[in-house]
């Protein structure tokens, strides 16, 4: 991952021993990040400790998937009411419907790719784009090449060239495969931010980035049943806050990185709150 320029991504951080070898672990020592990690853990624990989770976790997972897909699509321009998403069966017509369909497909597919992620994250990213695009175009499922543009409104940030994209994707892949001691929240935030910064595909990069964030949170064991949809939290915080926090990631500064990680943490907390509310509704017999 590059550490210079407007699309810098995570900067090298001072540290000793393992921190020098694991830059993601070093990010965990940035001011406020430990507090975000702890706050997320408490929010997740509250959901998993709810009595309804012990009896009806499959229902909670399904509802979280729907709400997560709705939230991710909203950030990509298809801000539909939850009941509209629940009601619709045809997502083939119109740009917003296609975006919503892509988000739903990605949410369903993410759970099937957990075992592959740690061995071959680039293969997973290619698969996610293939699922999101759902067509046989030449550019689907591979990083964009020279001369190809990105058909996506957000984010409005400098677009790295194909050579930089390839190098930074390789770097990100190496970090994921190597593993490390970084908290799941930190890893998920970096994966999300780096994919947004690179926009490696010609389309659907935001949806893919948020699906990858979900894969990290679930595969790490932080949210093994996938009931804390960060995508829903990102949508609740709003597009303006999302882009402002992402600017912090792009800055590559310790303060900016800490702000992005904290924003992602708050999104997970809000996703956990959504599922807690679903648990309570089920307990009252209202859902």
PDB file of C-alpha atoms in Angstrom, residues 1-4 7-8 122 125-126 139 141-150 157-174 191 193-203 205 208 249:
ATOM      1  CA  UNK A   1       0.000   0.000   0.000  1.00  0.00           C
ATOM      2  CA  UNK A   2       1.285   3.398  -0.923  1.00  0.00           C
ATOM      3  CA  UNK A   3       1.956   5.899   1.826  1.00  0.00           C
ATOM      4  CA  UNK A   4       2.290   9.062  -0.229  1.00  0.00           C
ATOM      5  CA  UNK A   7      -4.748   8.431  -1.772  1.00  0.00           C
ATOM      6  CA  UNK A   8      -2.112   7.344   0.677  1.00  0.00           C
ATOM      7  CA  UNK A 122      -7.838 -11.146  -4.315  1.00  0.00           C
ATOM      8  CA  UNK A 125     -12.622  -9.557  -4.367  1.00  0.00           C
ATOM      9  CA  UNK A 126     -12.830 -10.728  -7.975  1.00  0.00           C
ATOM     10  CA  UNK A 139     -14.018  -6.024 -17.335  1.00  0.00           C
ATOM     11  CA  UNK A 141     -14.103  -9.686 -11.979  1.00  0.00           C
ATOM     12  CA  UNK A 142     -10.713  -8.156 -12.708  1.00  0.00           C
ATOM     13  CA  UNK A 143      -8.974  -4.890 -11.778  1.00  0.00           C
ATOM     14  CA  UNK A 144      -9.417  -2.080 -14.253  1.00  0.00           C
ATOM     15  CA  UNK A 145      -6.778  -1.596 -16.911  1.00  0.00           C
ATOM     16  CA  UNK A 146      -5.186   1.446 -18.521  1.00  0.00           C
ATOM     17  CA  UNK A 147      -7.775   3.606 -20.214  1.00  0.00           C
ATOM     18  CA  UNK A 148     -10.722   2.203 -18.263  1.00  0.00           C
ATOM     19  CA  UNK A 149     -12.724   4.591 -16.118  1.00  0.00           C
ATOM     20  CA  UNK A 150     -14.827   4.039 -13.013  1.00  0.00           C
ATOM     21  CA  UNK A 157     -11.296  11.361  -4.943  1.00  0.00           C
ATOM     22  CA  UNK A 158      -8.142  10.988  -7.045  1.00  0.00           C
ATOM     23  CA  UNK A 159      -8.190   7.708  -8.926  1.00  0.00           C
ATOM     24  CA  UNK A 160      -4.965   5.671  -8.672  1.00  0.00           C
ATOM     25  CA  UNK A 161      -3.621   4.236 -11.913  1.00  0.00           C
ATOM     26  CA  UNK A 162      -3.679   0.507 -12.673  1.00  0.00           C
ATOM     27  CA  UNK A 163      -0.044  -0.057 -11.660  1.00  0.00           C
ATOM     28  CA  UNK A 164      -0.619   1.516  -8.234  1.00  0.00           C
ATOM     29  CA  UNK A 165      -3.869  -0.399  -7.838  1.00  0.00           C
ATOM     30  CA  UNK A 166      -2.106  -3.685  -8.550  1.00  0.00           C
ATOM     31  CA  UNK A 167       0.748  -2.968  -6.149  1.00  0.00           C
ATOM     32  CA  UNK A 168      -1.523  -1.861  -3.319  1.00  0.00           C
ATOM     33  CA  UNK A 169      -3.916  -4.772  -3.793  1.00  0.00           C
ATOM     34  CA  UNK A 170      -0.947  -7.121  -3.572  1.00  0.00           C
ATOM     35  CA  UNK A 171       0.183  -5.370  -0.396  1.00  0.00           C
ATOM     36  CA  UNK A 172      -3.257  -5.590   1.143  1.00  0.00           C
ATOM     37  CA  UNK A 173      -3.483  -9.263   0.205  1.00  0.00           C
ATOM     38  CA  UNK A 174      -0.129  -9.993   1.810  1.00  0.00           C
ATOM     39  CA  UNK A 191      -9.760  -3.181   3.986  1.00  0.00           C
ATOM     40  CA  UNK A 193     -10.855   2.211   3.189  1.00  0.00           C
ATOM     41  CA  UNK A 194      -8.207   0.821   0.876  1.00  0.00           C
ATOM     42  CA  UNK A 195     -10.751  -0.594  -1.547  1.00  0.00           C
ATOM     43  CA  UNK A 196     -12.629   2.714  -1.582  1.00  0.00           C
ATOM     44  CA  UNK A 197      -9.376   4.565  -2.205  1.00  0.00           C
ATOM     45  CA  UNK A 198      -8.270   2.260  -5.013  1.00  0.00           C
ATOM     46  CA  UNK A 199     -11.631   1.635  -6.673  1.00  0.00           C
ATOM     47  CA  UNK A 200      -9.980  -1.327  -8.405  1.00  0.00           C
ATOM     48  CA  UNK A 201     -12.976  -2.234 -10.571  1.00  0.00           C
ATOM     49  CA  UNK A 202     -14.849  -0.248 -13.192  1.00  0.00           C
ATOM     50  CA  UNK A 203     -18.037  -0.333 -11.089  1.00  0.00           C
ATOM     51  CA  UNK A 205     -16.451  -0.573  -5.734  1.00  0.00           C
ATOM     52  CA  UNK A 208     -17.558  -4.513  -2.804  1.00  0.00           C
ATOM     53  CA  UNK A 249      -8.224   7.676   5.481  1.00  0.00           C
TER      54      UNK A 249
END
